[in-house]
Tab-separated table of C-alpha atoms in Angstrom:
chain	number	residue	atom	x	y	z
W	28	UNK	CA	18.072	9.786	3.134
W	29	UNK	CA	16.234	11.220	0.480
W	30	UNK	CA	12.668	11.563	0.192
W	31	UNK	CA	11.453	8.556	-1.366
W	32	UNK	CA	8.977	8.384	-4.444
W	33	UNK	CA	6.151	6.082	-4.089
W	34	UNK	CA	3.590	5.256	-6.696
W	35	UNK	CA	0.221	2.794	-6.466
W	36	UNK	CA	-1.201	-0.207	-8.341
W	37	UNK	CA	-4.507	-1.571	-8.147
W	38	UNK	CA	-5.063	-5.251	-9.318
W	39	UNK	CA	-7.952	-5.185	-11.293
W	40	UNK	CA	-7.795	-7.642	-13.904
W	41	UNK	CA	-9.223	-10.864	-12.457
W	42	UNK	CA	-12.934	-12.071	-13.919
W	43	UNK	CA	-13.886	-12.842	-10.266
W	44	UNK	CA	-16.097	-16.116	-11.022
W	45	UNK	CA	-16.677	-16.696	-7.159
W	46	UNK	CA	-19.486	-13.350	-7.166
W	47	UNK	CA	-21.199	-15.013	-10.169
W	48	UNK	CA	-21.840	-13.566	-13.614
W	49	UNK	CA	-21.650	-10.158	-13.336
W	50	UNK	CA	-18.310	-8.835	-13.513
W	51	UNK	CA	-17.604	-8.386	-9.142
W	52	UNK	CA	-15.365	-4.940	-9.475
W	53	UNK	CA	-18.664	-3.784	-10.612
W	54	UNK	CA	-20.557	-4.405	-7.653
W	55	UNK	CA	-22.188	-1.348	-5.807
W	56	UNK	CA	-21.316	-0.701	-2.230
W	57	UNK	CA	-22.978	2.742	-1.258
W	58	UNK	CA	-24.026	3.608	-4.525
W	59	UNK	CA	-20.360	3.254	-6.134
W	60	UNK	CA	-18.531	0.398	-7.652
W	61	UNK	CA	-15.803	-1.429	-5.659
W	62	UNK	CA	-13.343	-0.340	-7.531
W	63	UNK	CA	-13.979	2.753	-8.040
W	64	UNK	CA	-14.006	2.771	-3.878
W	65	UNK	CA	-10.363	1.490	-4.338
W	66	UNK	CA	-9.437	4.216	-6.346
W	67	UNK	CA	-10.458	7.085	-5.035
W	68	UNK	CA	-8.606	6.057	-2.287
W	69	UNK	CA	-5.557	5.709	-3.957
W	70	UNK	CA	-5.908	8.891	-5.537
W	71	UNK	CA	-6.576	11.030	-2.196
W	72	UNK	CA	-3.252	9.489	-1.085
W	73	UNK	CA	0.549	10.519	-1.039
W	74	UNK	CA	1.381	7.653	-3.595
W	75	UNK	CA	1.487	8.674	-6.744
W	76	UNK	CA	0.531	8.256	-9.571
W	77	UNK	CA	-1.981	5.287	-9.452
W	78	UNK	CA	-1.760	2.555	-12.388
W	79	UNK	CA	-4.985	0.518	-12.655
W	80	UNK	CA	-4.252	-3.087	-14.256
W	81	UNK	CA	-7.156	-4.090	-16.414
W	82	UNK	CA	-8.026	-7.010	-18.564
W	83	UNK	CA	-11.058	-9.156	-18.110
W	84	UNK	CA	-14.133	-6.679	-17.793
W	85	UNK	CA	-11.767	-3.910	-19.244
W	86	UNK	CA	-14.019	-1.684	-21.023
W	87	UNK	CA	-16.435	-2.071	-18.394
W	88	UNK	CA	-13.818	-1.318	-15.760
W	89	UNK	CA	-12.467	2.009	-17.443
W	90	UNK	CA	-16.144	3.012	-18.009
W	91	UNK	CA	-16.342	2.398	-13.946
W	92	UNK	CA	-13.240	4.897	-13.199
W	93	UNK	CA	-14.500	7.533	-15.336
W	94	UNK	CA	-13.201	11.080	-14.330
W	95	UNK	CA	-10.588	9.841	-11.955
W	96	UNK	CA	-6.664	10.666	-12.864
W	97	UNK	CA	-5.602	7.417	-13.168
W	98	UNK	CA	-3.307	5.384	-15.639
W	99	UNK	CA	-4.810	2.220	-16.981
W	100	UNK	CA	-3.172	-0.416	-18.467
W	101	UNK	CA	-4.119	-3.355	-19.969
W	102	UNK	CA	-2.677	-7.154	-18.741
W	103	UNK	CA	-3.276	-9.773	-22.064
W	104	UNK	CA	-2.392	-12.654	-19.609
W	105	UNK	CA	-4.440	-11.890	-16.621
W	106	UNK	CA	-5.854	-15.523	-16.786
W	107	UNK	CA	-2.495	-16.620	-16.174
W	108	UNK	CA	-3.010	-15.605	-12.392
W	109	UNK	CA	-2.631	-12.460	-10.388
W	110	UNK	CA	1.292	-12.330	-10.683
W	111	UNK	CA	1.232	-11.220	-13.920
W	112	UNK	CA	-1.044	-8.540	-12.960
W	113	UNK	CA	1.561	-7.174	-10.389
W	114	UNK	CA	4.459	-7.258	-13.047
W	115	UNK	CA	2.212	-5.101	-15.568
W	116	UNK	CA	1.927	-2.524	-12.985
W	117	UNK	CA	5.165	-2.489	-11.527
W	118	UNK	CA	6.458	-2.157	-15.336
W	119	UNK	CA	3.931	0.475	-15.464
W	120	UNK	CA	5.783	2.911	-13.118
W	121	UNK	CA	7.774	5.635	-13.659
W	122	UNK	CA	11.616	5.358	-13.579
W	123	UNK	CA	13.156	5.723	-10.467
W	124	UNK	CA	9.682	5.289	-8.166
W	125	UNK	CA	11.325	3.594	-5.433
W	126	UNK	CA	7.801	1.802	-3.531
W	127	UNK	CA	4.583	0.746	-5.058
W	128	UNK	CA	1.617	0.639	-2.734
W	129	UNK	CA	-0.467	-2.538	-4.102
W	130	UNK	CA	-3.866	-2.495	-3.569
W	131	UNK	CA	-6.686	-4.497	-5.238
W	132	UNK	CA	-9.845	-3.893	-6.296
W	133	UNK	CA	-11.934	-5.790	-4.748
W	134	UNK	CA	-11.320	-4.244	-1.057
W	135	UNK	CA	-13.964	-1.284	-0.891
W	136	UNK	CA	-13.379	-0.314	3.215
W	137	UNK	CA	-9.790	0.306	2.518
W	138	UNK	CA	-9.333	4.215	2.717
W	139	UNK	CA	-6.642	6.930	1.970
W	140	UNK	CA	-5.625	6.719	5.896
W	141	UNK	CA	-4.385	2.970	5.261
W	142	UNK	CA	-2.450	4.095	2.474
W	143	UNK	CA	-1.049	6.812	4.194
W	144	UNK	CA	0.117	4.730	7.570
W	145	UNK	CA	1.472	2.502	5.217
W	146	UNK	CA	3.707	5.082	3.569
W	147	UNK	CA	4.517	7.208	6.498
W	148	UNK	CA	6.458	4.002	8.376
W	149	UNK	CA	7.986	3.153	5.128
W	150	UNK	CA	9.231	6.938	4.934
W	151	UNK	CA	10.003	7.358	8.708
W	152	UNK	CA	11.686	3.783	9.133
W	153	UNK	CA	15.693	4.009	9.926
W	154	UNK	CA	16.415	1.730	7.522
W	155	UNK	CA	14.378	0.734	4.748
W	156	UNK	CA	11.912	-2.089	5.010
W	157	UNK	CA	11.147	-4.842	2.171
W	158	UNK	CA	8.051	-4.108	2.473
W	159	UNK	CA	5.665	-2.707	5.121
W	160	UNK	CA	2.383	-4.673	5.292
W	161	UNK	CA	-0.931	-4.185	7.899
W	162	UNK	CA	-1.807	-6.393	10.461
W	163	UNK	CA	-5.126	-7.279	11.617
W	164	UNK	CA	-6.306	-9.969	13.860
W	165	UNK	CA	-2.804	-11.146	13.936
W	166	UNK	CA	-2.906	-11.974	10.297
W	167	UNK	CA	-1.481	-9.792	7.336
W	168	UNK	CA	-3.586	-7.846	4.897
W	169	UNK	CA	-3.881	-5.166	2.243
W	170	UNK	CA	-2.608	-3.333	0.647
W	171	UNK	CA	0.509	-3.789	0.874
W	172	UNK	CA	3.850	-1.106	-0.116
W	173	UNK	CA	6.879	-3.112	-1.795
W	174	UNK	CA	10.447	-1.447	-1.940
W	175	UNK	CA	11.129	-2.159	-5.415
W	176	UNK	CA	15.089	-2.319	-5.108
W	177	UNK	CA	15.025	-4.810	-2.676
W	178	UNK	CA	12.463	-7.002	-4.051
W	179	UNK	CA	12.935	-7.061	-7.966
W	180	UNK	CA	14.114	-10.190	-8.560
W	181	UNK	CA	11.812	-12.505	-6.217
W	182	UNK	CA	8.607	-10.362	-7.477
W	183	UNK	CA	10.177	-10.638	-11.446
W	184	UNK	CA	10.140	-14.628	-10.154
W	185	UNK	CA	6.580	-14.897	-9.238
W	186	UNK	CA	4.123	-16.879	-11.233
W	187	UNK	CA	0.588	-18.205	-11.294
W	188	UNK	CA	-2.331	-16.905	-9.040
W	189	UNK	CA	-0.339	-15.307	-6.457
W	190	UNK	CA	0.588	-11.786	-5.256
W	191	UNK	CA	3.481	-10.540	-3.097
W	192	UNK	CA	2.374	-12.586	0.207
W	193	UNK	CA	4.003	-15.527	-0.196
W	194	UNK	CA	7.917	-14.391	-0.605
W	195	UNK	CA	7.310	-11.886	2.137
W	196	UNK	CA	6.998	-14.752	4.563
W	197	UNK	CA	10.227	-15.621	5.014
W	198	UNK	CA	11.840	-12.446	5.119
W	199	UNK	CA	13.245	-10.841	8.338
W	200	UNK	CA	13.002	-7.149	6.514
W	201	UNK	CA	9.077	-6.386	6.713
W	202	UNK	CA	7.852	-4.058	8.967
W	203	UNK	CA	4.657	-4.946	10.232
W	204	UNK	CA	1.887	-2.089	11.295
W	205	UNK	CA	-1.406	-2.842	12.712
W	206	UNK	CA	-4.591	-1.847	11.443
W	207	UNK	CA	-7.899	-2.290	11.261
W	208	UNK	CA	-10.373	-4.724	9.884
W	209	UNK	CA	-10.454	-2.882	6.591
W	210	UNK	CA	-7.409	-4.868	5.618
W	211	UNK	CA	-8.821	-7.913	6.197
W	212	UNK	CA	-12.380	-7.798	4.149
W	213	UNK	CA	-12.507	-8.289	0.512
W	214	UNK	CA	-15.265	-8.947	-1.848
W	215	UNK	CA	-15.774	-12.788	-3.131
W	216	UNK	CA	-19.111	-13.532	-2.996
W	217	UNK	CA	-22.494	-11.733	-2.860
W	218	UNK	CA	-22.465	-12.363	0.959
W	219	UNK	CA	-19.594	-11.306	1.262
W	220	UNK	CA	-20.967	-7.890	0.191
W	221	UNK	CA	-23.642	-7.596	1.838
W	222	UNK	CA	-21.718	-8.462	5.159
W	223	UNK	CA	-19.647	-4.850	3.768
W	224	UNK	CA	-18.150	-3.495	7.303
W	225	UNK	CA	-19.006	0.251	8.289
W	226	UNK	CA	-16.081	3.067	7.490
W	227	UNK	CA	-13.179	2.829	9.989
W	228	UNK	CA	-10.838	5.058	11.836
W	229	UNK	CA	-8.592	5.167	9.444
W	230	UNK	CA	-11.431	6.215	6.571
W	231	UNK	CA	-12.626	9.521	9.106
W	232	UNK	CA	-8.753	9.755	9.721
W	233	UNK	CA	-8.741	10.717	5.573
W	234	UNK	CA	-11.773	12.873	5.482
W	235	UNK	CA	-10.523	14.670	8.349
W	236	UNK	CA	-7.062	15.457	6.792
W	237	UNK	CA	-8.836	16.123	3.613
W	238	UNK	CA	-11.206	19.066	5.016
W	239	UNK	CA	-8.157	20.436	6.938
W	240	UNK	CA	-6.464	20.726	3.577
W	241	UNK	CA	-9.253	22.633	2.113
């Protein structure tokens, strides 16, 4: 089987009204914005390249992920809900990327090692999975990598404020890895933030790997 070519999206559209009035992606956690958290761990992963979906906040958003290689691009209906987000960056990738690892931006303690678990069963697995998704707590999380062959129609169906989650349910085809509590913590509310978890095994998991590649 050949090797397959996996890209990433990060959902960062949304206007986040639960955090309040300033725009959440914004947020610092450690001195950086959330999102800009998100995608530097995007970037020091194997999927590649890494589309950012933008609309509410934009400029301020952009102005966030200064200096990063990423490819931005800009969703006109993101109040329509977060599946037409997802569509803008899946139309966003190349031709012929066969996985997108979708990741949003509002989940700061989720590292390059997630990423890379995620794509290493995806790449190792005897026959391809849906979709392979982390487990924590015996619940799923994020992010999650979608085989976009096998699910092109039922994510082209999605609408409203949804992501991939919900038609994943049903299907016998997901390969399930466990993780941990990184992909279960997002940002909401100020609380929520403050409550920020410490790095995980799978964040020193990516800084090691990174200074052996040095």
């Amino acid at each position: 089987m050949p090797e397959p070519r996996i890209g990433a999206v990060i959902l960062a559209a949304g206007r986040g009204t639960r955090f309040g009035p300033e725009p959440k992606l914004l947020a610092l956690l450690d001195g950086e914005p959330l999102v800009r958290h998100v995608a530097r761990a995007a970037l020091a992963s194997p999927a590649q390249p890494v589309i950012v979906v933008v609309g509410a906040h934009a400029v301020a958003i952009g102005a966030a992920l200064d200096g990063l290689d990423l490819h931005l691009v800009d969703n006109p209906d993101h109040a329509a809900g977060l599946s037409t987000s997802l569509r803008v960056g899946l139309a966003a990738m190349p031709a012929g990327t066969d996985a997108a690892v979708v990741l949003l931006g509002d989940m700061p303690r989720i590292s390059a090692g997630h990423i890379d678990a995620l794509v290493e069963a995806y790449r190792e697995a005897d026959v391809r999975p849906s979709a392979v998704v982390p487990v924590s707590g015996g619940r799923r999380g994020n992010p999650v990598l979608l085989d976009l062959a096998q699910l092109s129609d039922a994510l082209a169906a999605l609408t409203g404020d949804r992501g991939a989650g919900p038609l994943l349910t049903e299907r016998a085809d997901v390969l399930e890895i466990a993780m941990d509590s990184g992909v279960a913590f997002d940002v909401d509310t100020p609380e929520a933030l403050a409550s920020a978890p410490h790095s995980s095994r799978f964040e020193r998991r990516a800084a090691s790997r990174h200074r052996s590649e040095q």
